Amino acid sequence: MTLRVYNTLSGEKELFEPVIPGKVGIYLCGPTVYKPAHIGHAVGPVIFDAIKRYLTYKGYQVTWVVNVTDVEDKLIAAARDAGKSVPELARELEQQYVECMSALGVRSIDIMPRASEHIAEIIAHIERLIARGAAYVVAGDVYFDVSRDEDYGKLTHRNPEEQFAGTREGLVQAAKRNPGDFALWKAAKPDEPAEVQYDSPWGRGRPGWHIECSAMAMKYLGQTFDIHGGGMDLKFPHHENEIAQAETDTCKPFAKYWLHNGLTRFNTKKISKSDPEFEKVMQSLQLTNLLATHSPELLRFLILQSHYRSPIDFSDQALAASKTALDSLYRLLERIQRASGADPYEVSILAEQVKDDGTHPAVAELLGTAIRLQVRFLEAMDDDFNTAGAIGVLFDFAGHVNRFLDATRLETNAVEPLRTALQGATGTFMMLARLLGLLIERPQKRGGDDGDAQKLMDLFIEVRKMAREAKQFQLADVIRDRLAELGFVLEDGQDGTRWRRA
RNA sequence: GGCCGGAUACCCAAGCGGUCCAAGGGGACGGAUUGCAAAUCCGUUAUUCGCGGGUUCGAAUCCCGCUCCGGCCUCCA
């Protein structure tokens, strides 16, 4: 099976072939730490975490870099507003970001370089561009000369002349030679704090936006690396300018594949800071707030349920639908636990490793299905990381296992070969789910310790059982209904009554 | 205006030239099961994929035009 990825550069799906066989370098544009992250900021990291898991599964040695831009205009302004120093605010928001990502299961980032700690690399990069005649100094500022990059605009398929022909007079900074030129280095302004002023050959100042990414990507992944990712909104100017800087500097291709994820929308609009009426919505979409009220896995599941290039419409309805779906998977795992006598989170054998002694036809059927579905899952992932299709396969899988359990009545009547087959199918199922970063850990029990609850529920169930045996169904129903109101659901099964939290 | 995407059932969402009278999820409605529920299972909910042409033996999938929607062209993941 071969992996194909959609490359923004070519506008087509291409066969994935790493620059160095067996190794993959990924650079994802991370946060500019000037405000708390919202759900949209989680999309890229979640997708790329799944991509890294998948590539690792396929045998590649993956290095994943996510930058932190901590020297920047808005950050300086935000720190001033908050009465904090720039590094203080930046570290604070960075830590919050890392914690949110970790909660979402994104723990596979290898390097998170900070722009502020790569000033030397940035300056060297700029000096090389000046030496090549592709950048020029104006009163302490340094600009990239777009006209010196022949294929400028190739990522977003823009012709720079057309592009900037219509730029209004007022917007053209006098210092720039061409309207499309952009700052590589910005001279320090008198009112800016000292901590964002760095010495440079052109005087005190700080890097422009874009340059930190090409400098750090090349430092950690080499002059040419495999995958560069980010949100669709970064294609222009950010990524276009990174390409211009890097390729003009090295005369080599920068990133081989450019992957862009869709933007998160709310009420069919992109979440944007410049939209004041969405300020309130954004507040509720802040990751820290969302994670306080929803399970991280649910958010991850929702993100992965659509293809990464599609926009995600985030809403309470979507969240609720995803929750119902995800819960059915948790219930399946509980059912498997009961039927197989093994903890599905710990099962280590795969369907393909189970030997079928031929005594039960259901064994061959289940194992065959598991292997067939595994192939379908992997095919989906091979097709530009189609996580939505892959999740669809997971639900097909769940349906098959539920049917198997219905048919064999394994929960009440243990048959060893069937149990072993179930464990194998479960192992395969879990392995696939985990390629998406799902079902890694048991869902957190709400309300913490259920020890006391367990004792009380045992009592309720016992009393209700007596009522049912005495045909006092009204009483039995009152117990069940009132418990349901309190968030405890009772389920009567063949092997007794179980309870769970709603 | 230029450049990218998108338009698939009640909602969300895969599919990207035949195996599609179109996966999966949510919802709804029937049925099995249940004392009744819940959960699970079965069935129904797109002979059709924004509209109009074209290419092809064959198109949701390719090409052209049109209509809407979103993004970018200024800060944004």
Coordinates of C-alpha atoms (C1' of nucleotides) in Angstrom, one line a residue:
Chain A
M1 CA 0.0 0.0 0.0
T2 CA 1.3 3.4 -0.9
L3 CA 0.7 6.7 0.8
R4 CA -0.6 9.6 -1.2
V5 CA -0.8 13.1 0.1
Y6 CA -2.4 16.3 -1.2
N7 CA 0.4 18.8 -1.8
T8 CA -0.7 22.4 -1.9
L9 CA 2.3 23.2 -4.0
S10 CA 1.1 21.1 -6.9
G11 CA -2.5 21.1 -6.1
E12 CA -2.6 17.4 -6.5
K13 CA -2.4 14.2 -4.5
E14 CA 1.2 12.9 -4.8
L15 CA 2.9 9.7 -4.0
F16 CA 4.7 10.2 -0.6
E17 CA 8.4 9.6 -0.9
P18 CA 10.6 11.1 1.8
V19 CA 13.7 13.0 1.0
I20 CA 15.8 10.5 3.0
P21 CA 14.4 7.0 2.8
G22 CA 13.0 5.8 6.1
K23 CA 13.0 9.2 7.7
V24 CA 10.4 12.0 7.8
G25 CA 10.8 15.5 9.0
I26 CA 7.6 17.5 9.8
Y27 CA 7.4 21.2 10.6
L28 CA 4.1 22.5 11.8
C29 CA 3.5 26.2 12.3
G30 CA 2.6 26.5 16.0
P31 CA 1.2 29.2 18.1
T32 CA 2.1 32.8 18.4
V33 CA 1.7 33.0 22.1
Y34 CA -0.2 36.3 22.6
K35 CA -3.7 34.9 23.5
P36 CA -5.1 31.7 24.7
A37 CA -5.6 28.9 22.1
H38 CA -9.0 28.1 20.8
I39 CA -10.4 24.9 19.3
G40 CA -9.2 25.9 15.9
H41 CA -5.6 25.9 17.1
A42 CA -6.0 22.3 18.1
V43 CA -6.9 21.0 14.6
G44 CA -3.4 21.1 13.2
P45 CA -1.7 19.5 16.2
V46 CA -4.3 16.8 16.4
I47 CA -4.1 15.9 12.7
F48 CA -0.4 16.0 12.7
D49 CA -0.2 13.8 15.8
A50 CA -2.3 11.3 14.0
I51 CA -0.1 11.7 10.9
K52 CA 3.0 11.1 13.0
R53 CA 1.4 8.0 14.6
Y54 CA 0.5 6.7 11.2
L55 CA 3.9 7.3 9.6
T56 CA 5.6 5.7 12.6
Y57 CA 3.3 2.7 12.2
K58 CA 4.4 2.5 8.6
G59 CA 8.0 2.3 9.7
Y60 CA 9.3 5.8 9.3
Q61 CA 11.4 7.5 11.8
V62 CA 9.6 10.8 12.3
T63 CA 10.8 14.1 13.7
W64 CA 8.1 16.6 14.4
V65 CA 8.9 20.2 15.1
V66 CA 6.3 22.8 16.2
N67 CA 7.5 26.3 16.6
V68 CA 6.5 28.9 19.2
T69 CA 6.6 32.4 18.0
D70 CA 7.3 34.5 21.0
V71 CA 8.6 37.7 19.5
E72 CA 5.9 39.5 17.6
D73 CA 3.9 42.7 17.4
K74 CA 0.6 41.4 18.9
L75 CA 2.4 39.7 21.7
I76 CA 4.2 42.9 22.6
A77 CA 0.9 44.7 22.7
A78 CA -0.8 42.0 24.7
A79 CA 2.0 41.9 27.3
R80 CA 1.8 45.7 27.7
D81 CA -2.0 45.5 28.2
A82 CA -1.6 42.7 30.7
G83 CA 1.1 44.5 32.6
K84 CA 3.5 41.6 32.1
S85 CA 6.8 41.3 30.4
V86 CA 6.8 39.7 27.0
P87 CA 8.7 36.5 28.1
E88 CA 6.4 36.2 31.1
L89 CA 3.2 36.3 29.1
A90 CA 4.7 34.2 26.3
R91 CA 5.9 31.4 28.7
E92 CA 2.5 31.4 30.5
L93 CA 0.6 31.0 27.2
E94 CA 3.0 28.5 25.9
Q95 CA 2.6 26.3 29.0
Q96 CA -1.1 26.6 28.7
Y97 CA -0.9 25.6 25.1
V98 CA 1.3 22.6 25.8
E99 CA -1.0 21.5 28.6
C100 CA -4.1 21.7 26.3
M101 CA -2.3 19.7 23.6
S102 CA -1.2 17.1 26.1
A103 CA -4.8 16.7 27.3
L104 CA -5.9 16.2 23.7
G105 CA -3.4 13.4 23.4
V106 CA -0.8 15.4 21.4
R107 CA 2.4 14.4 23.1
S108 CA 4.5 13.4 20.2
I109 CA 6.0 16.8 19.3
D110 CA 9.8 16.3 19.3
I111 CA 11.0 19.8 19.3
M112 CA 9.3 23.1 20.2
P113 CA 11.8 25.8 19.3
R114 CA 11.2 29.3 20.4
A115 CA 11.8 32.2 18.0
S116 CA 13.4 34.2 20.8
E117 CA 16.1 31.6 21.3
H118 CA 17.0 31.4 17.6
I119 CA 18.0 35.1 17.0
A120 CA 21.5 34.1 15.9
E121 CA 20.2 31.7 13.3
I122 CA 17.7 34.2 12.1
I123 CA 20.3 36.9 11.8
A124 CA 22.6 34.6 9.9
H125 CA 19.8 33.7 7.6
I126 CA 19.1 37.3 6.9
E127 CA 22.7 38.1 6.3
R128 CA 22.9 35.4 3.7
L129 CA 19.9 36.9 1.9
I130 CA 21.5 40.3 2.0
A131 CA 24.7 38.9 0.6
R132 CA 22.8 37.3 -2.2
G133 CA 21.2 40.7 -3.0
A134 CA 17.7 39.4 -2.1
A135 CA 17.3 41.7 0.9
Y136 CA 18.0 45.3 1.6
V137 CA 18.4 47.5 4.6
V138 CA 16.4 50.7 5.2
A139 CA 17.0 52.6 8.4
G140 CA 17.4 49.5 10.6
D141 CA 14.7 47.5 8.9
V142 CA 15.5 44.7 6.5
Y143 CA 13.2 43.8 3.7
F144 CA 13.1 40.8 1.4
D145 CA 13.0 41.8 -2.2
V146 CA 10.3 39.8 -3.8
S147 CA 11.4 40.7 -7.3
R148 CA 14.6 38.7 -6.7
D149 CA 12.7 35.5 -6.2
E150 CA 11.8 34.3 -9.6
D151 CA 9.1 31.8 -8.6
Y152 CA 7.6 33.9 -5.8
G153 CA 3.9 33.0 -5.5
K154 CA 4.3 29.4 -6.5
L155 CA 2.6 28.0 -3.4
T156 CA -0.5 30.1 -3.7
H157 CA -0.3 30.4 -7.5
R158 CA -0.1 34.1 -7.5
N159 CA 1.6 36.4 -9.9
P160 CA 3.3 39.0 -7.7
E161 CA 2.9 41.7 -10.3
E162 CA -0.8 41.2 -10.6
Q163 CA -1.0 40.5 -7.0
F164 CA 0.3 43.9 -5.9
A165 CA -0.7 46.0 -8.9
G166 CA -3.9 47.0 -7.1
T167 CA -2.3 47.8 -3.8
R168 CA -3.5 51.2 -2.7
E169 CA -1.0 54.0 -2.5
G170 CA -1.5 54.5 1.2
L171 CA -0.6 51.0 2.0
V172 CA 2.7 51.0 0.3
Q173 CA 5.3 51.7 2.8
A174 CA 7.7 54.2 1.4
A175 CA 10.7 52.2 2.6
K176 CA 9.8 49.2 0.5
R177 CA 11.0 48.9 -3.1
N178 CA 8.0 46.7 -4.1
P179 CA 4.7 46.6 -2.4
G180 CA 5.1 42.9 -1.9
D181 CA 8.3 43.1 -0.1
F182 CA 8.1 42.0 3.5
A183 CA 10.1 42.7 6.7
L184 CA 12.8 40.2 7.7
W185 CA 14.0 42.4 10.6
K186 CA 12.2 45.3 12.3
A187 CA 14.1 48.1 13.9
A188 CA 13.3 48.6 17.6
K189 CA 10.8 51.3 18.3
P190 CA 11.4 53.6 21.2
D191 CA 8.3 52.5 23.2
E192 CA 9.1 48.8 22.9
P193 CA 10.4 46.9 25.9
A194 CA 14.1 46.1 26.0
E195 CA 13.5 42.3 26.2
V196 CA 12.3 42.3 22.6
Q197 CA 15.3 44.3 21.4
Y198 CA 18.2 42.2 20.0
D199 CA 21.5 43.4 18.7
S200 CA 22.0 42.9 15.0
P201 CA 24.3 44.1 12.2
W202 CA 21.5 46.6 11.4
G203 CA 21.0 47.9 14.9
R204 CA 18.7 46.9 17.7
G205 CA 15.5 45.3 16.6
R206 CA 13.7 42.0 16.3
P207 CA 12.8 39.5 13.6
G208 CA 9.9 40.0 11.3
W209 CA 7.2 37.4 11.0
H210 CA 8.0 34.4 8.7
I211 CA 11.8 34.4 9.1
E212 CA 11.7 32.5 12.4
C213 CA 10.0 29.6 10.7
S214 CA 12.4 29.2 7.8
A215 CA 15.4 29.6 10.1
M216 CA 14.2 27.1 12.7
A217 CA 12.8 24.6 10.2
M218 CA 16.2 24.4 8.4
K219 CA 18.1 24.2 11.7
Y220 CA 16.2 21.2 13.0
L221 CA 15.1 19.4 9.8
G222 CA 17.7 20.4 7.3
Q223 CA 17.6 22.7 4.2
T224 CA 15.2 20.3 2.5
F225 CA 12.7 18.4 4.5
D226 CA 9.5 16.4 3.9
I227 CA 6.3 18.0 5.3
H228 CA 5.4 21.5 6.2
G229 CA 2.0 22.0 7.7
G230 CA -0.3 24.7 9.0
G231 CA -3.7 26.2 8.7
M232 CA -5.1 27.3 5.3
D233 CA -4.9 30.9 6.3
L234 CA -1.1 30.6 6.6
K235 CA -0.6 29.8 2.9
F236 CA -0.2 33.5 2.1
P237 CA 1.7 35.3 3.1
H238 CA 3.4 33.2 5.7
H239 CA 4.3 30.0 3.9
E240 CA 4.8 31.8 0.6
N241 CA 7.4 34.0 2.3
E242 CA 9.0 31.1 4.1
I243 CA 9.6 29.4 0.8
A244 CA 11.0 32.6 -0.7
Q245 CA 13.4 33.1 2.2
A246 CA 14.6 29.6 2.4
E247 CA 14.9 28.8 -1.2
T248 CA 16.6 32.0 -2.1
D249 CA 19.0 31.4 0.7
T250 CA 19.9 27.8 -0.1
C251 CA 19.0 27.4 -3.7
K252 CA 17.4 24.1 -2.8
P253 CA 13.8 23.1 -2.4
F254 CA 12.5 23.9 1.1
A255 CA 9.6 21.6 2.1
K256 CA 8.7 18.8 -0.3
Y257 CA 5.0 18.5 0.7
W258 CA 2.8 21.3 2.0
L259 CA -0.2 20.2 3.9
H260 CA -2.8 22.7 5.0
N261 CA -5.7 22.0 7.3
G262 CA -9.1 23.5 7.0
L263 CA -10.2 26.3 9.4
T264 CA -12.7 25.9 12.1
R265 CA -15.9 27.7 11.6
F266 CA -18.8 28.7 13.8
N267 CA -22.1 29.7 12.2
T268 CA -20.4 29.1 8.9
K269 CA -17.9 31.8 9.6
K270 CA -14.2 31.4 10.3
I271 CA -13.2 32.2 13.9
S272 CA -11.4 35.4 13.6
K273 CA -10.1 37.9 16.1
S274 CA -11.0 40.8 13.8
D275 CA -14.6 39.9 14.1
P276 CA -15.8 41.5 17.3
E277 CA -19.2 39.9 17.4
F278 CA -17.5 36.5 17.8
E279 CA -15.5 37.6 20.8
K280 CA -18.0 35.9 23.1
V281 CA -18.1 32.8 21.0
M282 CA -14.3 32.6 21.0
Q283 CA -14.3 32.8 24.7
S284 CA -16.4 29.6 24.8
L285 CA -14.2 28.0 22.2
Q286 CA -11.1 28.6 24.1
L287 CA -9.4 25.3 24.7
T288 CA -9.1 25.7 28.4
N289 CA -12.8 26.3 28.7
L290 CA -13.8 23.5 26.3
L291 CA -11.5 21.1 28.1
A292 CA -13.2 22.0 31.4
T293 CA -16.6 20.9 30.1
H294 CA -15.8 18.2 27.5
S295 CA -13.6 15.2 27.4
P296 CA -10.5 15.8 25.5
E297 CA -11.0 12.7 23.5
L298 CA -14.4 14.0 22.4
L299 CA -12.8 17.1 20.9
R300 CA -10.1 15.0 19.3
F301 CA -12.7 12.6 17.9
L302 CA -14.8 15.5 16.5
I303 CA -11.7 16.9 14.8
L304 CA -10.7 13.6 13.3
Q305 CA -14.3 12.9 12.1
S306 CA -13.8 15.1 9.1
H307 CA -11.0 15.2 6.6
Y308 CA -8.2 17.5 7.7
R309 CA -8.5 19.8 4.6
S310 CA -12.3 20.4 5.2
P311 CA -13.5 23.1 7.4
I312 CA -15.0 21.9 10.7
D313 CA -18.2 23.4 11.8
F314 CA -18.0 23.5 15.5
S315 CA -21.3 23.5 17.4
D316 CA -23.0 22.0 20.4
Q317 CA -25.0 19.8 18.1
A318 CA -21.9 18.4 16.5
L319 CA -20.4 17.9 19.9
A320 CA -23.5 16.0 21.1
A321 CA -23.6 13.8 18.0
S322 CA -20.0 12.9 18.4
K323 CA -20.4 12.2 22.1
T324 CA -23.2 9.7 21.4
A325 CA -21.0 8.0 18.8
L326 CA -17.9 7.9 21.0
D327 CA -19.9 6.6 23.9
S328 CA -21.1 3.6 21.9
L329 CA -17.4 2.7 21.4
Y330 CA -16.8 2.9 25.2
R331 CA -19.8 0.7 25.7
L332 CA -18.5 -1.8 23.3
L333 CA -15.2 -2.0 25.2
E334 CA -17.0 -2.6 28.4
R335 CA -19.0 -5.3 26.7
I336 CA -15.8 -6.9 25.4
Q337 CA -14.3 -6.8 28.8
R338 CA -17.2 -8.8 30.2
A339 CA -17.2 -11.2 27.3
S340 CA -13.6 -11.8 26.8
G341 CA -12.5 -11.7 30.4
A342 CA -9.6 -9.5 29.2
D343 CA -9.1 -5.7 29.5
P344 CA -9.4 -4.3 26.0
Y345 CA -7.0 -1.5 26.9
E346 CA -4.4 -4.1 27.7
V347 CA -5.0 -6.7 24.9
S348 CA -1.8 -7.3 23.0
I349 CA -2.6 -9.9 20.5
L350 CA -3.9 -9.1 17.0
A351 CA -6.5 -10.9 14.9
E352 CA -3.8 -12.1 12.5
Q353 CA -1.9 -13.8 15.4
V354 CA -4.9 -15.9 16.6
K355 CA -4.8 -19.5 15.5
D356 CA -8.2 -20.9 14.5
D357 CA -8.7 -24.5 15.5
G358 CA -11.7 -24.7 13.2
T359 CA -14.1 -25.8 15.9
H360 CA -16.3 -22.6 15.7
P361 CA -17.2 -21.1 12.4
A362 CA -17.7 -17.7 14.2
V363 CA -14.0 -17.6 14.9
A364 CA -12.9 -17.5 11.3
E365 CA -15.7 -15.1 10.4
L366 CA -14.7 -12.6 13.1
L367 CA -11.0 -12.8 12.5
G368 CA -11.5 -12.6 8.7
T369 CA -13.7 -9.5 9.2
A370 CA -11.1 -7.9 11.5
I371 CA -8.3 -8.4 9.0
R372 CA -10.5 -7.1 6.1
L373 CA -11.4 -4.0 8.1
Q374 CA -7.9 -3.4 9.0
V375 CA -7.0 -3.2 5.3
R376 CA -9.8 -0.8 4.7
F377 CA -8.7 1.4 7.5
L378 CA -5.1 1.5 6.3
E379 CA -6.3 2.3 2.8
A380 CA -8.2 5.2 4.1
M381 CA -5.2 6.5 5.9
D382 CA -3.0 6.0 2.9
D383 CA -5.4 8.3 1.0
D384 CA -4.2 11.6 2.2
F385 CA -4.7 10.7 5.9
N386 CA -8.5 10.2 5.5
T387 CA -9.3 10.0 9.2
A388 CA -13.0 10.4 8.6
G389 CA -13.0 7.3 6.4
A390 CA -10.9 5.5 8.9
I391 CA -13.3 6.3 11.7
G392 CA -16.1 5.0 9.6
V393 CA -14.3 1.7 9.4
L394 CA -14.0 1.7 13.2
F395 CA -17.7 1.9 13.5
D396 CA -18.2 -0.9 11.0
F397 CA -15.8 -2.9 13.2
A398 CA -17.9 -2.1 16.3
G399 CA -21.0 -3.3 14.5
H400 CA -19.4 -6.6 13.6
V401 CA -18.1 -7.2 17.2
N402 CA -21.5 -6.4 18.7
R403 CA -23.2 -8.8 16.3
F404 CA -20.6 -11.4 17.2
L405 CA -21.4 -10.9 20.8
D406 CA -25.1 -11.0 20.3
A407 CA -24.9 -14.2 18.3
T408 CA -22.5 -16.1 20.6
R409 CA -23.9 -14.8 23.9
L410 CA -20.3 -14.8 25.0
E411 CA -21.1 -12.5 27.9
T412 CA -23.1 -15.2 29.7
N413 CA -21.5 -18.3 28.3
A414 CA -17.8 -18.4 28.0
V415 CA -16.3 -20.5 25.2
E416 CA -12.5 -20.3 25.1
P417 CA -11.9 -20.3 21.3
L418 CA -14.5 -17.6 20.9
R419 CA -13.0 -15.5 23.7
T420 CA -9.6 -15.8 22.1
A421 CA -10.9 -14.7 18.8
L422 CA -12.6 -11.8 20.4
Q423 CA -9.4 -10.8 22.0
G424 CA -7.6 -10.9 18.7
A425 CA -10.2 -8.8 17.0
T426 CA -10.1 -6.4 19.9
G427 CA -6.4 -6.1 19.7
T428 CA -6.6 -5.1 16.0
F429 CA -9.5 -2.7 16.7
M430 CA -7.5 -1.0 19.5
M431 CA -4.4 -0.8 17.4
L432 CA -6.2 0.9 14.6
A433 CA -8.1 3.3 16.9
R434 CA -4.8 4.2 18.6
L435 CA -3.3 5.2 15.2
L436 CA -5.7 8.0 15.5
G437 CA -4.8 8.7 19.1
L438 CA -8.2 7.4 20.2
L439 CA -9.0 4.9 23.0
I440 CA -5.6 5.3 24.4
E441 CA -6.7 5.6 27.9
R442 CA -9.9 4.7 29.7
P443 CA -12.4 7.5 29.7
Q444 CA -12.2 9.5 32.9
K445 CA -14.9 8.7 35.3
R446 CA -16.9 11.8 36.0
G447 CA -17.1 12.6 39.7
G448 CA -13.8 11.0 40.5
D449 CA -13.8 8.1 42.8
D450 CA -16.8 5.8 42.3
G451 CA -16.1 3.6 45.3
D452 CA -18.9 4.9 47.4
A453 CA -21.2 5.3 44.4
Q454 CA -20.5 1.6 43.6
K455 CA -21.7 0.5 47.1
L456 CA -24.8 2.7 46.9
M457 CA -25.7 1.5 43.4
D458 CA -25.2 -2.1 44.4
L459 CA -27.8 -1.4 47.1
F460 CA -30.3 0.2 44.7
I461 CA -29.9 -2.6 42.3
E462 CA -30.4 -5.2 44.9
V463 CA -33.6 -3.5 46.2
R464 CA -34.9 -3.0 42.7
K465 CA -34.2 -6.7 41.9
M466 CA -36.4 -7.7 44.8
A467 CA -39.1 -5.4 43.6
R468 CA -38.9 -6.8 40.1
E469 CA -39.0 -10.4 41.4
A470 CA -42.1 -9.5 43.3
K471 CA -43.5 -8.0 40.1
Q472 CA -43.6 -4.6 41.7
F473 CA -42.7 -2.9 38.5
Q474 CA -43.9 0.5 39.5
L475 CA -41.5 0.6 42.4
A476 CA -38.7 -0.8 40.2
D477 CA -39.3 1.9 37.6
V478 CA -39.4 4.7 40.2
I479 CA -35.9 3.6 41.3
R480 CA -34.6 3.5 37.8
D481 CA -36.2 6.8 36.7
R482 CA -35.1 8.7 39.7
L483 CA -31.6 7.4 39.4
A484 CA -31.6 8.4 35.8
E485 CA -32.6 12.0 36.8
L486 CA -29.5 12.0 39.0
G487 CA -27.3 10.9 36.1
F488 CA -27.1 7.2 36.9
V489 CA -28.4 4.9 34.1
L490 CA -29.5 1.3 34.9
E491 CA -29.3 -1.3 32.3
D492 CA -30.9 -4.7 32.8
G493 CA -28.9 -7.4 31.0
Q494 CA -29.1 -11.2 30.7
D495 CA -26.4 -11.4 33.4
G496 CA -27.9 -8.9 35.8
T497 CA -28.3 -5.1 36.1
R498 CA -25.4 -2.8 35.4
W499 CA -25.1 0.9 35.9
R500 CA -23.2 3.8 34.4
R501 CA -23.1 7.5 34.6
A502 CA -24.9 9.3 31.8
Chain B
rG1 C1' -11.2 41.8 -9.6
rG2 C1' -7.3 37.6 -8.9
rC3 C1' -6.2 32.9 -6.6
rC4 C1' -7.7 28.6 -3.8
rG5 C1' -11.5 25.3 -1.8
rG6 C1' -16.5 23.6 -1.3
rA7 C1' -21.8 22.2 -2.9
rU8 C1' -23.5 14.3 -1.5
rA9 C1' -30.1 12.2 2.4
rC10 C1' -33.5 15.7 8.0
rC11 C1' -28.2 17.1 10.1
rC12 C1' -22.8 15.9 10.0
rA13 C1' -19.6 13.4 6.7
rA14 C1' -16.6 9.6 3.3
rG15 C1' -16.3 8.5 -1.8
rC16 C1' -12.3 11.4 -6.6
rG17 C1' -13.7 7.1 -13.8
rG18 C1' -16.7 0.8 -13.5
rU19 C1' -16.9 -3.4 -7.7
rC20 C1' -21.7 3.2 -6.0
rC21 C1' -29.3 1.9 -7.3
rA22 C1' -23.2 6.1 -2.8
rA23 C1' -19.3 4.3 3.8
rG24 C1' -19.8 5.9 8.6
rG25 C1' -22.0 8.9 12.6
rG26 C1' -26.3 11.7 14.6
rG27 C1' -31.6 12.0 14.3
rA28 C1' -36.5 9.9 13.1
rC29 C1' -39.8 5.8 12.3
rG30 C1' -40.8 0.4 12.3
rG31 C1' -39.2 -4.6 14.2
rA32 C1' -36.3 -8.3 17.5
rU33 C1' -35.0 -8.3 22.6
rU34 C1' -37.1 -6.4 27.5
rG35 C1' -42.3 -6.8 32.6
rC36 C1' -41.4 -1.7 30.6
rA37 C1' -36.9 0.7 29.5
rA38 C1' -31.7 1.3 28.4
rA39 C1' -28.0 -1.0 25.6
rU40 C1' -27.4 -4.1 21.3
rC41 C1' -29.1 -6.1 16.7
rC42 C1' -32.3 -5.9 12.1
rG43 C1' -35.1 -2.8 8.6
rU44 C1' -36.7 2.0 6.5
rU45 C1' -34.9 7.3 5.7
rA46 C1' -30.2 9.7 -1.7
rU47 C1' -32.5 5.1 -8.6
rU48 C1' -29.2 10.0 -6.7
rC49 C1' -24.6 13.3 -5.8
rG50 C1' -26.0 22.5 -6.7
rC51 C1' -27.7 23.7 -12.1
rG52 C1' -26.9 23.2 -17.5
rG53 C1' -23.9 21.2 -21.3
rG54 C1' -19.7 17.9 -22.9
rU55 C1' -15.9 13.8 -23.0
rU56 C1' -16.5 8.4 -22.3
rC57 C1' -18.8 1.8 -23.6
rG58 C1' -19.4 3.9 -18.5
rA59 C1' -19.2 10.1 -14.2
rA60 C1' -20.9 11.9 -7.7
rU61 C1' -16.0 11.3 -9.6
rC62 C1' -12.8 14.3 -15.9
rC63 C1' -13.7 19.0 -19.0
rC64 C1' -16.6 23.8 -20.0
rG65 C1' -20.2 27.3 -18.4
rC66 C1' -23.5 29.1 -14.6
rU67 C1' -25.5 29.8 -9.4
rC68 C1' -24.6 29.9 -4.4
rC69 C1' -21.1 29.3 0.0
rG70 C1' -16.3 29.8 2.4
rG71 C1' -11.1 31.2 2.6
rC72 C1' -6.9 34.1 1.0
rC73 C1' -5.1 38.6 -1.5
rU74 C1' -3.9 43.1 5.6
rC75 C1' -3.1 40.2 11.4
rC76 C1' -4.9 34.9 12.0
rA77 C1' -3.9 27.7 13.3

